[in-house]
CSV table of C-alpha atoms in Angstrom, one decimal:
chain,number,residue,atom,x,y,z
A,191,MET,CA,-23.3,-16.5,-24.5
A,192,LYS,CA,-20.0,-16.2,-26.3
A,193,ILE,CA,-17.2,-13.9,-25.1
A,194,LYS,CA,-13.8,-13.3,-26.7
A,195,ILE,CA,-10.9,-13.7,-24.3
A,196,ALA,CA,-7.1,-13.4,-24.5
A,197,THR,CA,-4.3,-14.4,-22.2
A,198,VAL,CA,-1.5,-11.9,-22.1
A,199,ASP,CA,1.9,-12.1,-20.4
A,200,ALA,CA,2.4,-8.6,-18.8
A,201,PHE,CA,5.7,-7.1,-17.8
A,202,ALA,CA,7.3,-9.5,-20.3
A,203,SER,CA,9.1,-9.3,-23.6
A,204,LYS,CA,8.7,-13.0,-24.4
A,205,ALA,CA,6.0,-15.6,-23.9
A,206,PHE,CA,5.9,-17.6,-20.7
A,207,SER,CA,7.5,-14.9,-18.6
A,208,GLY,CA,6.2,-11.9,-16.6
A,209,ASN,CA,2.6,-12.2,-15.2
A,210,PRO,CA,-0.2,-13.8,-17.2
A,211,ALA,CA,-3.7,-12.2,-17.1
A,212,ALA,CA,-6.9,-13.1,-18.9
A,213,VAL,CA,-8.6,-10.2,-20.6
A,214,CYS,CA,-12.3,-10.1,-21.6
A,215,LEU,CA,-13.4,-7.2,-23.9
A,216,LEU,CA,-17.2,-7.2,-23.2
A,217,GLU,CA,-19.7,-6.3,-25.9
A,218,ASN,CA,-22.5,-6.9,-23.4
A,219,PRO,CA,-22.4,-6.5,-19.6
A,220,LEU,CA,-21.9,-9.4,-17.2
A,221,SER,CA,-23.0,-9.8,-13.6
A,222,LYS,CA,-20.4,-9.8,-10.9
A,223,SER,CA,-21.1,-13.5,-10.3
A,224,GLU,CA,-20.5,-14.3,-14.0
A,225,MET,CA,-17.2,-12.4,-13.9
A,226,GLN,CA,-16.2,-14.3,-10.7
A,227,SER,CA,-17.1,-17.6,-12.3
A,228,ILE,CA,-14.9,-16.8,-15.4
A,229,ALA,CA,-12.0,-15.8,-13.2
A,230,MET,CA,-12.3,-19.0,-11.3
A,231,GLU,CA,-12.4,-21.0,-14.6
A,232,MET,CA,-9.3,-19.2,-15.9
A,233,ASN,CA,-7.5,-19.8,-12.6
A,234,LEU,CA,-4.9,-17.1,-13.2
A,235,SER,CA,-3.9,-14.5,-10.6
A,236,GLU,CA,-6.2,-12.0,-12.3
A,237,THR,CA,-8.9,-11.9,-15.0
A,238,ALA,CA,-9.8,-8.4,-16.3
A,239,PHE,CA,-13.1,-7.3,-17.7
A,240,VAL,CA,-13.3,-4.2,-20.0
A,241,GLU,CA,-16.5,-2.4,-21.0
A,242,ARG,CA,-17.1,0.6,-23.2
A,243,THR,CA,-18.7,3.7,-21.6
A,244,GLU,CA,-20.6,6.5,-23.2
A,245,THR,CA,-17.5,8.6,-23.3
A,246,PRO,CA,-15.1,7.9,-26.2
A,247,GLY,CA,-11.7,6.7,-25.0
A,248,VAL,CA,-13.0,5.9,-21.5
A,249,PHE,CA,-13.6,2.3,-20.4
A,250,GLY,CA,-14.8,0.5,-17.3
A,251,LEU,CA,-12.2,-2.0,-15.9
A,252,ARG,CA,-12.6,-4.6,-13.2
A,253,TRP,CA,-10.2,-7.2,-11.9
A,254,PHE,CA,-11.0,-10.6,-10.3
A,255,THR,CA,-8.7,-13.2,-8.7
A,256,PRO,CA,-10.1,-16.8,-8.7
A,257,THR,CA,-11.7,-16.0,-5.3
A,258,LEU,CA,-12.7,-12.3,-5.2
A,259,GLU,CA,-12.8,-8.9,-6.8
A,260,ILE,CA,-9.9,-6.6,-6.1
A,261,ASP,CA,-9.5,-2.8,-6.2
A,262,LEU,CA,-6.2,-2.4,-8.1
A,263,CYS,CA,-4.2,-4.6,-10.4
A,264,GLY,CA,-1.2,-3.4,-12.4
A,265,HIS,CA,-0.4,-6.3,-14.6
A,266,ALA,CA,-4.0,-7.0,-15.7
A,267,THR,CA,-4.3,-3.3,-16.5
A,268,LEU,CA,-1.2,-3.5,-18.7
A,269,ALA,CA,-2.5,-6.7,-20.3
A,270,SER,CA,-5.9,-5.1,-20.9
A,271,ALA,CA,-4.5,-2.0,-22.6
A,272,PHE,CA,-2.1,-4.2,-24.7
A,273,TRP,CA,-5.0,-6.3,-26.0
A,274,MET,CA,-7.2,-3.3,-26.6
A,275,PHE,CA,-4.5,-1.7,-28.8
A,276,GLU,CA,-3.9,-5.0,-30.6
A,277,SER,CA,-7.5,-5.7,-31.3
A,278,GLY,CA,-8.6,-2.2,-32.3
A,279,TRP,CA,-10.6,-1.3,-29.2
A,280,ALA,CA,-8.2,1.6,-28.7
A,281,GLN,CA,-6.0,3.6,-31.0
A,282,PRO,CA,-2.2,3.7,-30.4
A,283,ASP,CA,-2.0,7.5,-30.7
A,284,HIS,CA,-4.6,8.0,-27.9
A,285,SER,CA,-4.3,7.2,-24.2
A,286,ILE,CA,-6.8,4.8,-22.7
A,287,ARG,CA,-8.6,6.0,-19.6
A,288,PHE,CA,-10.0,3.4,-17.3
A,289,GLU,CA,-12.7,3.9,-14.6
A,290,THR,CA,-11.9,1.6,-11.7
A,291,LEU,CA,-12.4,1.0,-8.0
A,292,SER,CA,-9.1,2.9,-7.5
A,293,GLY,CA,-10.2,5.9,-9.6
A,294,GLU,CA,-9.0,6.8,-13.0
A,295,LEU,CA,-6.0,5.0,-14.5
A,296,ILE,CA,-4.4,6.1,-17.7
A,297,VAL,CA,-2.4,3.9,-20.1
A,298,LYS,CA,-0.5,5.1,-23.2
A,299,LYS,CA,1.5,3.4,-25.9
A,300,THR,CA,5.1,4.6,-26.5
A,301,GLU,CA,7.5,3.4,-29.2
A,302,ASP,CA,8.7,0.4,-27.2
A,303,GLN,CA,6.6,0.2,-24.0
A,304,LEU,CA,3.2,0.8,-22.4
A,305,GLU,CA,3.1,3.4,-19.6
A,306,MET,CA,0.5,3.3,-16.8
A,307,ASP,CA,-0.3,6.2,-14.7
A,308,PHE,CA,-1.3,4.9,-11.2
A,309,PRO,CA,-1.9,6.3,-7.7
A,310,LEU,CA,1.1,6.2,-5.4
A,311,ILE,CA,0.2,4.0,-2.4
A,312,PRO,CA,1.4,5.5,0.9
A,313,THR,CA,3.4,3.3,3.3
A,314,PHE,CA,4.0,3.8,7.0
A,315,GLU,CA,6.9,2.3,9.0
A,316,GLU,CA,5.4,-0.2,11.5
A,317,VAL,CA,6.3,-3.5,13.2
A,318,HIS,CA,4.2,-6.5,12.2
A,319,PRO,CA,2.3,-8.0,15.2
A,320,PHE,CA,3.6,-11.6,14.3
A,321,PHE,CA,6.6,-11.2,12.0
A,322,LYS,CA,8.3,-8.8,14.3
A,323,GLU,CA,12.0,-9.5,13.6
A,324,SER,CA,12.2,-12.2,11.0
A,325,PHE,CA,10.2,-13.6,8.1
A,326,MET,CA,10.7,-17.2,7.0
A,327,GLY,CA,14.0,-17.3,8.8
A,328,LYS,CA,15.3,-14.0,7.2
A,329,ARG,CA,16.0,-11.0,9.4
A,330,ILE,CA,13.6,-8.1,8.7
A,331,PHE,CA,15.8,-5.0,8.3
A,332,ARG,CA,12.8,-2.7,8.2
A,333,SER,CA,9.0,-3.0,7.8
A,334,ALA,CA,6.1,-0.9,6.7
A,335,GLN,CA,2.4,-1.1,6.4
A,336,LEU,CA,0.0,-0.2,3.6
A,337,ARG,CA,-3.7,-0.9,3.1
A,338,LYS,CA,-4.3,-4.6,3.9
A,339,ASN,CA,-0.7,-5.4,3.1
A,340,TRP,CA,2.8,-5.3,4.6
A,341,ILE,CA,6.3,-4.6,3.3
A,342,PHE,CA,9.3,-6.4,4.8
A,343,GLU,CA,12.8,-5.2,3.7
A,344,LEU,CA,15.4,-8.0,3.9
A,345,GLU,CA,19.1,-7.7,4.0
A,346,SER,CA,19.9,-8.6,0.3
A,347,ALA,CA,18.4,-9.4,-3.1
A,348,ASP,CA,19.7,-12.9,-2.7
A,349,GLU,CA,17.6,-13.4,0.5
A,350,VAL,CA,14.5,-12.2,-1.4
A,351,GLU,CA,15.3,-14.5,-4.3
A,352,ASN,CA,16.0,-17.6,-2.1
A,353,LEU,CA,13.2,-17.1,0.5
A,354,LYS,CA,11.0,-20.2,0.9
A,355,PRO,CA,7.5,-19.1,1.9
A,356,ASP,CA,5.1,-21.0,4.2
A,357,PHE,CA,1.8,-20.0,2.7
A,358,ASP,CA,-0.3,-21.3,5.6
A,359,LEU,CA,1.6,-19.2,8.0
A,360,ILE,CA,1.4,-16.1,5.8
A,361,ALA,CA,-2.4,-16.6,5.4
A,362,LYS,CA,-2.9,-16.8,9.1
A,363,ASN,CA,-0.9,-13.6,9.7
A,364,SER,CA,-1.9,-11.3,6.9
A,365,GLU,CA,-5.1,-9.7,5.5
A,366,GLU,CA,-4.3,-9.6,1.8
A,367,GLY,CA,-0.6,-10.1,1.3
A,368,ILE,CA,3.1,-9.5,2.1
A,369,ILE,CA,5.7,-7.9,0.0
A,370,VAL,CA,9.3,-8.7,0.6
A,371,THR,CA,12.0,-6.4,-0.9
A,372,ALA,CA,15.6,-5.5,-0.8
A,373,THR,CA,18.2,-3.3,-2.5
A,374,GLY,CA,18.7,-4.8,-6.0
A,375,LYS,CA,21.7,-6.3,-7.7
A,376,ASP,CA,23.1,-6.3,-11.2
A,377,SER,CA,21.3,-3.5,-13.1
A,378,PHE,CA,18.3,-3.3,-10.8
A,379,ASP,CA,17.6,-0.8,-8.0
A,380,ILE,CA,15.2,-3.0,-6.1
A,381,TYR,CA,14.1,-6.7,-5.9
A,382,SER,CA,10.8,-7.9,-4.6
A,383,ARG,CA,8.3,-10.8,-4.3
A,384,PHE,CA,4.6,-10.8,-3.3
A,385,PHE,CA,2.7,-13.4,-1.4
A,386,GLY,CA,-1.1,-13.2,-1.3
A,387,PRO,CA,-2.6,-16.6,-0.3
A,388,ASN,CA,-5.7,-14.8,1.2
A,389,VAL,CA,-6.6,-13.4,-2.2
A,390,GLY,CA,-6.1,-16.7,-4.0
A,391,VAL,CA,-2.6,-15.9,-5.3
A,392,PRO,CA,0.0,-17.7,-3.2
A,393,GLU,CA,2.8,-16.0,-5.1
A,394,ASP,CA,2.1,-13.4,-7.8
A,395,PRO,CA,4.7,-13.4,-10.6
A,396,VAL,CA,4.8,-9.6,-11.1
A,397,THR,CA,2.7,-7.2,-9.1
A,398,GLY,CA,1.9,-3.7,-10.3
A,399,PHE,CA,0.1,-2.5,-7.2
A,400,ALA,CA,2.9,-3.6,-5.0
A,401,HIS,CA,5.3,-1.4,-6.9
A,402,CYS,CA,3.0,1.6,-6.4
A,403,ALA,CA,3.8,1.0,-2.7
A,404,LEU,CA,7.4,0.1,-3.2
A,405,MET,CA,8.0,3.4,-5.1
A,406,ASP,CA,6.7,5.3,-2.0
A,407,TYR,CA,8.7,3.1,0.4
A,408,TRP,CA,12.0,3.3,-1.5
A,409,SER,CA,11.8,6.9,-2.4
A,410,ARG,CA,11.4,7.7,1.3
A,411,HIS,CA,14.6,5.8,2.1
A,412,THR,CA,16.8,6.5,-0.9
A,413,GLY,CA,15.5,9.9,-2.3
A,414,LYS,CA,15.2,8.3,-5.7
A,415,PHE,CA,12.2,9.1,-8.0
A,416,GLN,CA,13.1,6.6,-10.7
A,417,LEU,CA,13.7,2.9,-10.1
A,418,LYS,CA,14.4,-0.2,-12.2
A,419,ALA,CA,12.7,-3.0,-10.4
A,420,TYR,CA,12.8,-6.8,-10.7
A,421,GLN,CA,10.2,-9.1,-9.2
A,422,ALA,CA,12.1,-12.3,-8.4
A,423,SER,CA,9.3,-14.9,-8.8
A,424,LYS,CA,9.9,-18.1,-10.8
A,425,ARG,CA,8.7,-16.4,-14.0
A,426,GLY,CA,10.3,-13.1,-13.2
A,427,GLY,CA,9.4,-9.6,-14.4
A,428,GLU,CA,11.0,-6.2,-15.0
A,429,LEU,CA,9.4,-2.8,-14.3
A,430,HIS,CA,10.5,0.8,-14.7
A,431,LEU,CA,9.0,3.2,-12.1
A,432,GLU,CA,8.8,7.0,-11.9
A,433,LYS,CA,7.3,9.0,-9.1
A,434,HIS,CA,5.5,12.2,-9.9
A,435,ASP,CA,4.0,13.7,-6.8
A,436,ASP,CA,1.2,11.3,-5.7
A,437,ARG,CA,1.3,9.3,-8.9
A,438,VAL,CA,3.5,6.4,-10.2
A,439,ILE,CA,4.4,5.7,-13.9
A,440,LEU,CA,4.9,2.0,-14.4
A,441,LYS,CA,6.5,1.0,-17.7
A,442,GLY,CA,6.5,-2.4,-19.2
A,443,ASN,CA,5.9,-4.7,-22.2
A,444,ALA,CA,3.4,-7.4,-22.9
A,445,VAL,CA,3.0,-10.5,-25.1
A,446,LYS,CA,-0.2,-12.2,-26.3
A,447,VAL,CA,0.0,-16.0,-25.8
A,448,LEU,CA,-3.6,-17.2,-26.3
A,449,PHE,CA,-6.8,-16.0,-27.9
A,450,GLY,CA,-10.2,-17.7,-28.1
A,451,SER,CA,-13.7,-17.5,-26.8
A,452,LEU,CA,-15.7,-18.6,-23.8
A,453,GLU,CA,-19.2,-20.1,-24.2
A,454,PHE,CA,-21.8,-20.5,-21.5
């Protein structure tokens, strides 16, 4: 079997920044085990698989880390839409509608960015059972829980940026992952990082789903419905967020860095 595959840097305006995802545009269906094997082989935080459906403009989309299938991934959705527009699977003047484990996701192309319409992820203020007052030596100013993940607000953007994670300790005391965040600096409203060793991603460079939760979290505490966000990983990434009722618009760019084929 031969499958076309591309690697795309999402939430990036130049190569080797943002968050890389592999994208497979499938002419024929694959089994779940085959998708998982490809994701393990690519060894990126996520590999996305896109299939046509019987409805024009509607596509099936699934995401796999090197170890398991996940139910929502922002950067791999952005990467998939980018590559679909670039390769002719989708037309720039029409939105792409994805059927996913998290329901329908919509991506459209604007003059200078891609816009993704995602569900807002509710957050609830709660104290973590292990990281009650501090996280990696940094005081937790406030904390919140979301499905299978936690948010820890630290005292400054510099603390988020300079934090040194102990991935073994995080893995023992989390289900999926932990988001650290703080009020931003320079031109950014918020800073964040995401650690997910239990899903095969020790630190994710730029995390779309986390910002669906961060939009809820920060809108509760600031009253803002538009945020310019920076994920302070080594690669770094910029996102523009807008809250519309129970939806979040995530805006960003993407760059193709590799194209080829898999044979097995």
